[in-house]
Coordinates of C-alpha atoms in Angstrom, one line a residue:
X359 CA -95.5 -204.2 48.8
X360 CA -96.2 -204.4 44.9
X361 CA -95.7 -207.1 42.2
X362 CA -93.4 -205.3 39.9
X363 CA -94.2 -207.2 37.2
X364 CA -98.2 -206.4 37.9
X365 CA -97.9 -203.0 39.5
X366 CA -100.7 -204.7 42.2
X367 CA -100.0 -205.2 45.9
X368 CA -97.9 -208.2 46.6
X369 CA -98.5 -209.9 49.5
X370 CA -95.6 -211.9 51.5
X371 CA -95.2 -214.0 54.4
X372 CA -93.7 -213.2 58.2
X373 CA -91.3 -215.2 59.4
X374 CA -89.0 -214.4 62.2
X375 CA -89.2 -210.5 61.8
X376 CA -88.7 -210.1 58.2
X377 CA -91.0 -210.4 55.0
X378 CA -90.3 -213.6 52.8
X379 CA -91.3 -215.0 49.3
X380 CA -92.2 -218.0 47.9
X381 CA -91.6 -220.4 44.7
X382 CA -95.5 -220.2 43.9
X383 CA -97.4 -217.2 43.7
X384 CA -101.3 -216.7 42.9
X385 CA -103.5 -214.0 42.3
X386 CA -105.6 -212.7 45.0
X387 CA -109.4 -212.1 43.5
X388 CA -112.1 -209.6 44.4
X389 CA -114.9 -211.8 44.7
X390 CA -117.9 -208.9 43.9
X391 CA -116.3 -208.9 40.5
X392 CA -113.5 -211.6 40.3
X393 CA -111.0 -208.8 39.3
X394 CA -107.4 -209.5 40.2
X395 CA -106.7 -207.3 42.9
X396 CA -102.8 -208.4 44.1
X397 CA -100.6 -211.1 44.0
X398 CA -99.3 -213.4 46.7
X399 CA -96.3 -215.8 47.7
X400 CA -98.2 -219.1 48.3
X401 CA -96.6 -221.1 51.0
X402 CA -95.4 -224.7 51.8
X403 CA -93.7 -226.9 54.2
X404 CA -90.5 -225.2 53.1
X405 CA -91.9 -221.7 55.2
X406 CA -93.9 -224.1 57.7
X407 CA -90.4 -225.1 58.8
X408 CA -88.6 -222.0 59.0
X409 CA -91.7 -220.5 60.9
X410 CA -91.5 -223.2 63.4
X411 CA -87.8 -222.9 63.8
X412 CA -88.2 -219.7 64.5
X413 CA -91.1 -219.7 66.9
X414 CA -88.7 -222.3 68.6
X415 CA -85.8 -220.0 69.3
X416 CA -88.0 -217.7 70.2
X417 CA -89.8 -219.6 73.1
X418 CA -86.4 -221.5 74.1
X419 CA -83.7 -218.4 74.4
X420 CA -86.1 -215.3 74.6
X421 CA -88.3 -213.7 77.7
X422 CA -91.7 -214.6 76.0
X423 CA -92.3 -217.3 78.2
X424 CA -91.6 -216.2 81.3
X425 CA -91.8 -212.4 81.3
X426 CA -95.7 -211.7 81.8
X427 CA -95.3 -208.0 82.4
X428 CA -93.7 -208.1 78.7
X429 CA -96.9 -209.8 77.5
X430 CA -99.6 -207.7 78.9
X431 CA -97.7 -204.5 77.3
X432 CA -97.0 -206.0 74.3
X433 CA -100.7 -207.2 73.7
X434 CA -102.1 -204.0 74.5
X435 CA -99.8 -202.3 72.6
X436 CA -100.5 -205.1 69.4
X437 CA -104.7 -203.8 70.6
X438 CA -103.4 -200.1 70.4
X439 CA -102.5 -201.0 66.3
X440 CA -105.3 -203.0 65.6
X441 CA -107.5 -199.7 66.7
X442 CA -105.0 -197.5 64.8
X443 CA -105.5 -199.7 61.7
X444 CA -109.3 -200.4 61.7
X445 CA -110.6 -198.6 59.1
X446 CA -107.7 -199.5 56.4
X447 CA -108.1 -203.0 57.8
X448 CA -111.9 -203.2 57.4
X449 CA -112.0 -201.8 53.7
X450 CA -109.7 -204.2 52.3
X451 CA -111.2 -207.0 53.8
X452 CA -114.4 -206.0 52.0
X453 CA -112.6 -205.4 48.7
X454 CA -111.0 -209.1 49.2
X455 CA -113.3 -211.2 51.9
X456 CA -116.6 -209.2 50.3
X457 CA -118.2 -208.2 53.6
X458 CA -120.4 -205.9 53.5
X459 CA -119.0 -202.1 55.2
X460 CA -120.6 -202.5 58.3
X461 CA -119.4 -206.3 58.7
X462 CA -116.3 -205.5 57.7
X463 CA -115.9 -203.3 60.5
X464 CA -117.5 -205.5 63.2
X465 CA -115.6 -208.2 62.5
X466 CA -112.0 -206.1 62.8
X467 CA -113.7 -204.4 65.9
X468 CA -113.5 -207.7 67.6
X469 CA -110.1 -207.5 67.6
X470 CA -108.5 -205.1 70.0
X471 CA -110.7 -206.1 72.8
X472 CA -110.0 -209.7 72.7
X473 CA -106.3 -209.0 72.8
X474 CA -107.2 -206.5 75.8
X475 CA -108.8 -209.3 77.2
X476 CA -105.9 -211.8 77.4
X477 CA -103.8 -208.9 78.8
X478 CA -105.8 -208.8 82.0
X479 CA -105.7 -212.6 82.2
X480 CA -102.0 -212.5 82.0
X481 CA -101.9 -209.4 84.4
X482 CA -104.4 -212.2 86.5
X483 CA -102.7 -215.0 86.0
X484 CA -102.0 -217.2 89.6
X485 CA -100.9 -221.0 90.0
X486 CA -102.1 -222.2 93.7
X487 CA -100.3 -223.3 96.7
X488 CA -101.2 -225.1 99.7
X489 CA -99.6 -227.0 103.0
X490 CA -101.3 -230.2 102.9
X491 CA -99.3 -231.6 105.9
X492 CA -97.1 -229.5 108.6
X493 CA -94.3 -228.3 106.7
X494 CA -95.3 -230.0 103.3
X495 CA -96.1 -227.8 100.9
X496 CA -97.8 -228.1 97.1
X497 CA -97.3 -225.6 94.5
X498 CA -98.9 -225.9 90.9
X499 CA -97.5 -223.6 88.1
X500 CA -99.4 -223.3 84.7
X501 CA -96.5 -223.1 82.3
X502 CA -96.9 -222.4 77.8
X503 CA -96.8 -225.7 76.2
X504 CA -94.3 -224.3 74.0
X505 CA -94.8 -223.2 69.3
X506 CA -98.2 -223.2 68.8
X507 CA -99.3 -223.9 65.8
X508 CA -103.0 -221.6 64.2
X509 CA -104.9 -222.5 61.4
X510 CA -107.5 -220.1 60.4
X511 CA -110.0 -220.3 58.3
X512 CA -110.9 -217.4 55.0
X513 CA -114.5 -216.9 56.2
X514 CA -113.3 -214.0 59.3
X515 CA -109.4 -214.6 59.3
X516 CA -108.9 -211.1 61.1
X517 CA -111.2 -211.8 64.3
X518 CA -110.9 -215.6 64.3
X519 CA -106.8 -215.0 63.9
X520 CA -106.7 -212.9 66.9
X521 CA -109.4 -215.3 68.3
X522 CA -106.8 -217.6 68.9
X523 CA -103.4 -215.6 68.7
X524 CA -104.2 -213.7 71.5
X525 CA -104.7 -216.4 74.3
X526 CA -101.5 -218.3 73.0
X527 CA -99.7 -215.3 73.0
X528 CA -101.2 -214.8 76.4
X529 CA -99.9 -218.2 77.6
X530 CA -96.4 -217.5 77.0
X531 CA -96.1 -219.3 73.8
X532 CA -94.8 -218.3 70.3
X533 CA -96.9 -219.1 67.4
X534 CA -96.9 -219.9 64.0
X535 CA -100.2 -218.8 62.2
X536 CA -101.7 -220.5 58.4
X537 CA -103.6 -218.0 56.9
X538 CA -105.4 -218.6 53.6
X539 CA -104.8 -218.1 50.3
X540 CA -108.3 -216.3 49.9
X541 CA -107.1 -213.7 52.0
X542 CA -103.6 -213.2 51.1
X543 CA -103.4 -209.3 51.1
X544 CA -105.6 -208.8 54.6
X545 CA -102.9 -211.5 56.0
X546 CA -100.3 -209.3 54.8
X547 CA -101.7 -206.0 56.5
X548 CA -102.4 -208.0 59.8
X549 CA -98.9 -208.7 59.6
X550 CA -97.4 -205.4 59.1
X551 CA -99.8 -204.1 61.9
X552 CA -98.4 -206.6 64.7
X553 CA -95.5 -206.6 63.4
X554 CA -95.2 -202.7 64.1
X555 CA -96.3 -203.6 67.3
X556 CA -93.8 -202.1 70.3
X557 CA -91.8 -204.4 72.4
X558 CA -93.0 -207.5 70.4
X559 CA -89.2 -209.8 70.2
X560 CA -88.5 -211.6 66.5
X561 CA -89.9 -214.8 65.9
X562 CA -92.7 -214.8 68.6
X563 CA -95.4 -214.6 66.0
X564 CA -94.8 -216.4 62.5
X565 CA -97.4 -215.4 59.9
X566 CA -97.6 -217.7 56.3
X567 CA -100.2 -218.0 53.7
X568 CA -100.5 -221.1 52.7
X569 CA -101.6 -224.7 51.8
X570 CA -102.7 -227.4 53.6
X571 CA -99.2 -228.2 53.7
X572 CA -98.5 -225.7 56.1
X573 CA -101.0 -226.7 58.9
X574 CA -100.2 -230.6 57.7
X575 CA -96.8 -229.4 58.6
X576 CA -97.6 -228.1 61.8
X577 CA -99.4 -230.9 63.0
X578 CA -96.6 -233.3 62.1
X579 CA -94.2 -231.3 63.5
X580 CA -92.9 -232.3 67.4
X581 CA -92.1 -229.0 67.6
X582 CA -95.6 -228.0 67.7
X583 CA -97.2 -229.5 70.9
X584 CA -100.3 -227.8 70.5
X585 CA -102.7 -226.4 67.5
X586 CA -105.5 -224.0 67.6
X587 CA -108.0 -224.9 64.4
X588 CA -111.1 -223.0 63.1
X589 CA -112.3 -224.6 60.1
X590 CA -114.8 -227.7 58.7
X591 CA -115.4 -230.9 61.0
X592 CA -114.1 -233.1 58.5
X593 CA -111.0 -231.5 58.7
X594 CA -110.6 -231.1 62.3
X595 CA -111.1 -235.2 62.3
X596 CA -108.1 -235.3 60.0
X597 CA -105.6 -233.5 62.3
X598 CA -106.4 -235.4 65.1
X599 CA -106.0 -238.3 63.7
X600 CA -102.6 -237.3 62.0
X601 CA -101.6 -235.8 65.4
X602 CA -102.5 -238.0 67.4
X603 CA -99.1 -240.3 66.9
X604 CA -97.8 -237.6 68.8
X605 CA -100.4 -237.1 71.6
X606 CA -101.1 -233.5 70.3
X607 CA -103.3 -231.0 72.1
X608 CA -106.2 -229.8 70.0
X609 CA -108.5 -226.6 70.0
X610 CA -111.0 -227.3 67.3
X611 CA -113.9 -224.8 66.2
X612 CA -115.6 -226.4 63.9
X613 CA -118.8 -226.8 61.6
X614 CA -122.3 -225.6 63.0
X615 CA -125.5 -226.1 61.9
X616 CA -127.7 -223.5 64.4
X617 CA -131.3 -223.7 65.1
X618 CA -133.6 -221.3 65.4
X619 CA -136.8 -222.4 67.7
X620 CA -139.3 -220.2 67.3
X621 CA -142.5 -220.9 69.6
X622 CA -145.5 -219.4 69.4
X623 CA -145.5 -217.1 71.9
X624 CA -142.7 -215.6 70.5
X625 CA -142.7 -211.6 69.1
X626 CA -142.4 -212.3 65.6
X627 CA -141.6 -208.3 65.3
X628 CA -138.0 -208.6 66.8
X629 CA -137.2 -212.4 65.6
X630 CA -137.9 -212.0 62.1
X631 CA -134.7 -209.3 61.6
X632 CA -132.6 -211.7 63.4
X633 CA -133.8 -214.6 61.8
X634 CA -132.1 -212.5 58.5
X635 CA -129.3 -211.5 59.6
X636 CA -128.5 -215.1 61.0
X637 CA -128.8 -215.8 57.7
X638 CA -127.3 -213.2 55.5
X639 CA -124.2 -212.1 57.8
X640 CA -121.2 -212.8 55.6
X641 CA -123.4 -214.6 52.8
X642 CA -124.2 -217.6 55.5
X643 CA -120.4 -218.3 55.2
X644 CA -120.2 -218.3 59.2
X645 CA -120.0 -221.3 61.8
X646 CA -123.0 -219.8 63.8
X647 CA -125.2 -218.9 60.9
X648 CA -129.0 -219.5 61.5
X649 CA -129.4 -222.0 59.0
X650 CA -132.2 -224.1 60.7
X651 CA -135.5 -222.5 61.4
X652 CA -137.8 -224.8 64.0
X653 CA -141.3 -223.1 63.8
X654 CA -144.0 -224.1 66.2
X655 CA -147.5 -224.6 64.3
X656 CA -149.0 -221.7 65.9
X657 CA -146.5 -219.1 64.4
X658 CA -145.6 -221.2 61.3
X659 CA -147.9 -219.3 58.5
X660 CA -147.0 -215.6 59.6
X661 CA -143.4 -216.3 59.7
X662 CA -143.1 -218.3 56.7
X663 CA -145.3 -215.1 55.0
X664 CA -143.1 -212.3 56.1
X665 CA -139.6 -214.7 55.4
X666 CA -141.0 -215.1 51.9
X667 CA -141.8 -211.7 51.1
X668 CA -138.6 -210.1 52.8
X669 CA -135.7 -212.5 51.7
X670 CA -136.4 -211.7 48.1
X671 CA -136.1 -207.9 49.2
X672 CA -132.6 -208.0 51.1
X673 CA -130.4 -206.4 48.5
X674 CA -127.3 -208.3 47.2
X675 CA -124.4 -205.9 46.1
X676 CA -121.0 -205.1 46.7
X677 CA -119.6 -203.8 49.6
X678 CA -118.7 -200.9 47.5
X679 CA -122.3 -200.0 47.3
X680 CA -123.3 -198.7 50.3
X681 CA -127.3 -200.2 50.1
X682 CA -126.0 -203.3 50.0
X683 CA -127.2 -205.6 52.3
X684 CA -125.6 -209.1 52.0
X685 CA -122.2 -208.9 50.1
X686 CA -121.1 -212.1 47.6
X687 CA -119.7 -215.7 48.6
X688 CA -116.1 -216.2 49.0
X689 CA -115.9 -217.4 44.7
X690 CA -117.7 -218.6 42.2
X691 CA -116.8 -222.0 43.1
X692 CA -119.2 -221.5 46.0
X693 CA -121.7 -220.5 44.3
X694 CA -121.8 -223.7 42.6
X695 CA -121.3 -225.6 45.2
X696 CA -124.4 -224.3 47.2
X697 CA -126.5 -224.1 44.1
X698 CA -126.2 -227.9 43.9
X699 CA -126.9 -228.5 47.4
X700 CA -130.1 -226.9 47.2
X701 CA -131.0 -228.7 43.9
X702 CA -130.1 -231.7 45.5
X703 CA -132.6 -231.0 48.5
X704 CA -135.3 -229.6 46.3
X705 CA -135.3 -233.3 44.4
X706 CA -134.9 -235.1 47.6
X707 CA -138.5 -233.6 48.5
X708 CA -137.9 -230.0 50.0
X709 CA -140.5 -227.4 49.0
X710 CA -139.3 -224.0 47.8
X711 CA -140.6 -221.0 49.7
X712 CA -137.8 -218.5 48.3
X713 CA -135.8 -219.7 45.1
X714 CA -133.0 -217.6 45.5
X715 CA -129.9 -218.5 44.1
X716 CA -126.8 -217.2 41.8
X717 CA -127.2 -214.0 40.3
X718 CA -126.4 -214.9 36.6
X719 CA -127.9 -211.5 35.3
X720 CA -126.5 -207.9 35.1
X721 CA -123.4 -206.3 36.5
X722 CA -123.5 -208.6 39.5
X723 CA -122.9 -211.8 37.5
X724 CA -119.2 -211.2 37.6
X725 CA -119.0 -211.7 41.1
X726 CA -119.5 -214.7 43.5
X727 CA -123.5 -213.4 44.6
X728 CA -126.1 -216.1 45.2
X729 CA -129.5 -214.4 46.6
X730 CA -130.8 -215.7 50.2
X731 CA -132.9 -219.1 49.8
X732 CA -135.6 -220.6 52.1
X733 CA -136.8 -224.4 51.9
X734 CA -139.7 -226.3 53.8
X735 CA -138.7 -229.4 54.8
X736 CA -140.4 -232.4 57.0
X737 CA -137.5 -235.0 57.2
X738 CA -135.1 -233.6 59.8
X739 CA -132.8 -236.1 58.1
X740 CA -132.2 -234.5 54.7
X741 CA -128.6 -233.7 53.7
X742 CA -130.0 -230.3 53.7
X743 CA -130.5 -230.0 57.6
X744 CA -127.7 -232.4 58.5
X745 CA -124.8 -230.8 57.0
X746 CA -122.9 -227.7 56.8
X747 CA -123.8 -225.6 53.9
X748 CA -121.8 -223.0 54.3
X749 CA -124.3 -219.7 52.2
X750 CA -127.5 -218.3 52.5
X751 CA -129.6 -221.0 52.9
X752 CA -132.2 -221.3 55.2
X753 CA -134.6 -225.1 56.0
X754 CA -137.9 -224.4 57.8
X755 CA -139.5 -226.9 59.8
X756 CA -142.3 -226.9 61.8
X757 CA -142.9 -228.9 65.2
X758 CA -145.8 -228.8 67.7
X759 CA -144.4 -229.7 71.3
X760 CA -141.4 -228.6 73.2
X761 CA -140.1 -231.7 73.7
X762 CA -140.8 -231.8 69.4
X763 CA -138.5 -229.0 68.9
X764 CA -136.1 -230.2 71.4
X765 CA -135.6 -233.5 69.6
X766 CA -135.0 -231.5 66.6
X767 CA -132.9 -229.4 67.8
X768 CA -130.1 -231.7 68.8
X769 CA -131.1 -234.3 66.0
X770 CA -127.8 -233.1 64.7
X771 CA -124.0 -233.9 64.6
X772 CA -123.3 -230.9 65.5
X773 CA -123.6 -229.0 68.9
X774 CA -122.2 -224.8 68.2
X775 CA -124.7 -222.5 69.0
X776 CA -128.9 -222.8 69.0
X777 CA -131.2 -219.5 69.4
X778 CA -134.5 -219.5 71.3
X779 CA -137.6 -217.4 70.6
X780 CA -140.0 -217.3 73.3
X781 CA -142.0 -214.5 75.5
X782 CA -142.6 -217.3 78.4
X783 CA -141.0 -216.4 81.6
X784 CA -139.6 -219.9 81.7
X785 CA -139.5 -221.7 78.7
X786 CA -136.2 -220.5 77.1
X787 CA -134.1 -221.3 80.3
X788 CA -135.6 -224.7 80.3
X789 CA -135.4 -225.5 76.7
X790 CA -131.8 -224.2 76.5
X791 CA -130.7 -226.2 79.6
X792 CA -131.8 -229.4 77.6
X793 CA -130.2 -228.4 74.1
X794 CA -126.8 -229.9 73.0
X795 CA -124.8 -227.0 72.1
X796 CA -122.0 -224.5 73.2
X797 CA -123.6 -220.6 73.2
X798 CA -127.2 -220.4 73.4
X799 CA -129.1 -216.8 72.9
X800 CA -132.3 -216.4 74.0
X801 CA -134.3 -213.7 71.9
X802 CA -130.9 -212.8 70.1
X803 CA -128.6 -214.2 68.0
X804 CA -125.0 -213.8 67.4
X805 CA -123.4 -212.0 70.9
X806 CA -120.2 -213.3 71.7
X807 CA -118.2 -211.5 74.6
X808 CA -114.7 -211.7 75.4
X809 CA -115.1 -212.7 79.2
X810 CA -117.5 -215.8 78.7
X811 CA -116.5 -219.2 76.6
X812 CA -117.5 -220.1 73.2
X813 CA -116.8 -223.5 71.4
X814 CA -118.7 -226.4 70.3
X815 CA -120.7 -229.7 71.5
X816 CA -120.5 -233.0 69.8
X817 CA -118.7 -232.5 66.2
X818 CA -118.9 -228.9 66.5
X819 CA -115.1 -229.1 68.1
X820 CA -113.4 -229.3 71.4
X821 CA -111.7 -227.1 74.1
X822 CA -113.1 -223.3 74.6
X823 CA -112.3 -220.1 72.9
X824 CA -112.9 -216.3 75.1
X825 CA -113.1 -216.4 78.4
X826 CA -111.2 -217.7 81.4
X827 CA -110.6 -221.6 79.4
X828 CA -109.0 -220.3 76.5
X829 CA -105.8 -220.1 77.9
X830 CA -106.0 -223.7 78.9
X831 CA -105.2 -225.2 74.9
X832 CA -101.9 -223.5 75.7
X833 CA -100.6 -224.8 78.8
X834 CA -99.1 -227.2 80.8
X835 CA -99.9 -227.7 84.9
X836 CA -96.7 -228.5 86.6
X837 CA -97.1 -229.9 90.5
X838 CA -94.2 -229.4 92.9
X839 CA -93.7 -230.6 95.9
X840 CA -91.9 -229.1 98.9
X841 CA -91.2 -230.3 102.5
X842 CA -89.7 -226.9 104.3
X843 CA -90.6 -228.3 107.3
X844 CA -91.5 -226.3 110.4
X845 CA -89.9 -224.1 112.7

């Protein structure tokens, strides 16, 4: 769809099988040059509430809930569009996200096999039954909780959507999905390609970019029993609280702040690449990027050597370019915003071992691009290492015992993911066993798979996403109780 009055792509919302408008419309912004690239219809409570009436007819009168062989075709067949739709899909979101080609595509390529995924579980699906007396029988059912309301974040919105549309979908229930404003014409394809998807009935998935109206709407709404969130901790705190008047079920994914313990025994050949592209995949704006390196004193000098003569090297471009390396932040905003956390840190006592920082030379000043940084620090108490900061910038620390980098490690609020470097036979298994977080990769970073769960410790969120417990944000248990008797 275009803005006639623009002759750019114009971007609406999906509510019960048909494309609306809004009252407010913005301008959707390549961040590698901050060119307008489309228009958008910004959404409100006015669109929250027609999605959710319309999820709710659709989970009260339709098959949805009940029909699982529906389900498992309809979510391959929404898998089949996502694959049909990939390439299209992955080159707007690096003209509008900024993702680099190649991250662009793995993040879209998550997609299909997720929903595949969630097919099998429905296909799978089984309550239990059991006589616990002579001719007194127990059944349980799991049954969908009913709307569920999605609220995902601009950082990944087409795998971290689908992240959590797919096991609501799964579940039985209908859904009303925020998208956000920052990605307003990859919402818009996402919606066209489900919403070409065969067999899928009206109103079971709701699509609006929007405010925090919308998910403010969703959480107030009793309509909306349950809410699937990716996004900052200090936001996941506020829904709760708001939701929690009406006992609301919560999936939170939240902020991360991930070590990297690197011991000495470790081969600094395959950890240094990973250490780079924990750090540079989507410009550090991701909830698992390696933003804390833990160095034992044995390996300290060669790593900190080879990190400060190959961050300076990783090239910083557009995704349009295809040398580029590590694409721009989401705006220019950003860019401020991480510039002064690092300022900040630097005058709080952090040494600088790679400057980095916002490109405010050449053809690339017109985007969003701030170059990969790298700061030594000794307090593990600096805002720096405590909170979320969301770009490429890496803190260095080094420690000398296990139990040293252990206490580091989880000298956090926040409990998402941790990486371990270590050529001991033992040592990772044992370390990772004692760390406070959700996914742990030993000599890797950054391998998530469909069959096994990933969510958060501490403030890094609650429930599970993938695996067998990510259905569980979406239903209800119901216990019934027979007596037959006996023959």
């Amino acid at each position: 769809m275009r803005d006639p009055a623009h002759e750019l792509p114009f971007a609406r919302h999906w509510i019960d099988g048909a494309w609306r408008d809004s009252s407010e419309h913005a301008d959707s912004v390549d961040p590698a040059t901050g060119e307008k690239i489309g228009r958008y219809a910004f959404g409100a409570e006015y669109e929250a509430r027609d999605a959710v009436a319309a999820a709710t007819r659709a989970f009260q009168s339709g098959q949805w809930r009940q029909d699982r062989a529906l389900r498992v075709r309809v979510l391959q067949a929404m898998a089949d569009q996502f694959e049909a739709h990939a390439g299209e899909l992955a080159a707007l979101l690096s003209l509008e996200n900024g993702k680099i080609a190649a991250e662009a595509a793995f993040e879209v390529s998550l997609a299909a096999p997720g929903l595949r995924y969630c097919a099998a579980l429905v296909a799978t699906e089984h309550g239990r039954a059991s006589e616990w007396a002579p001719g007194r029988l127990s059944m349980v059912l799991r049954e969908p909780m009913g709307v569920a309301g999605i609220s995902v974040p601009w950082n990944s919105p087409v795998a971290l959507m689908v992240r959590s549309l797919a096991p609501a979908l799964a579940a039985g229930c209908t859904t009303v999905v925020q998208m956000p404003g920052q990605t307003a014409q990859v919402n818009a394809l996402v919606s066209k390609i489900i919403s070409n998807t065969p067999g899928l009935p009206l109103g079971v998935v709701n699509i609006v970019t929007g405010s925090k109206e919308v998910i403010a709407y969703l959480v107030a709404s009793p309509e909306v029993p349950t809410i699937s969130f990716t996004g900052s901790t200090a936001t996941g705190r506020a829904i709760s609280q708001a939701g929690a008047a009406r006992l609301k079920r919560f999936g939170l994914e939240l902020g991360g702040k991930t070590p990297f313990l690197v011991f000495d025994d470790a081969d600094l050949d395959a950890a240094l690449p990973r250490i780079e592209k924990a750090l540079t995949t989507f410009a550090g704006q991701f909830c698992m990027t390696g933003s804390r390196l833990l160095v034992q004193r044995g390996a300290a000098d060669a790593l900190r050597e080879r990190l400060k003569r190959r961050l300076p090297e990783v090239k910083v471009g557009p995704a349009s370019d295809p040398a580029s390396e590590m694409g721009p932040l989401i705006d220019k905003a950003n860019v401020a915003r991480v510039d002064r956390i690092v300022e900040d840190a630097l005058a709080a006592g952090a040494i600088s071992v790679v400057r980095g920082g916002p490109v405010r030379e050449g053809a690339l000043a017109r985007g969003a691009f701030y170059r990969p940084t790298l700061l030594e620090v000794s307090d593990s108490r600096m805002a720096i290492v405590q909170e979320e900061t969301f770009g490429p910038v890496l803190t260095m620390q080094v420690f000398d015992t296990e139990a040293e980098a252990i206490a580091l490690a989880n000298d956090s609020e926040y409990g998402l993911a941790a990486s371990i470097w270590s050529r001991d036979v033992d040592r990772p298994l044992r370390v990772a066993r004692a760390i406070e977080a959700g996914t742990i990769w030993i000599n890797d970073w950054a391998v998530m798979r469909d069959e096994f769960e990933e969510g958060g410790y501490k403030q890094s969120g609650q429930g599970r996403l993938r695996g067998f417990a990510q259905l569980e944000d979406f239903l209800e248990h119901k216990h019934i109780v027979m007596q037959p008797g006996t023959a």
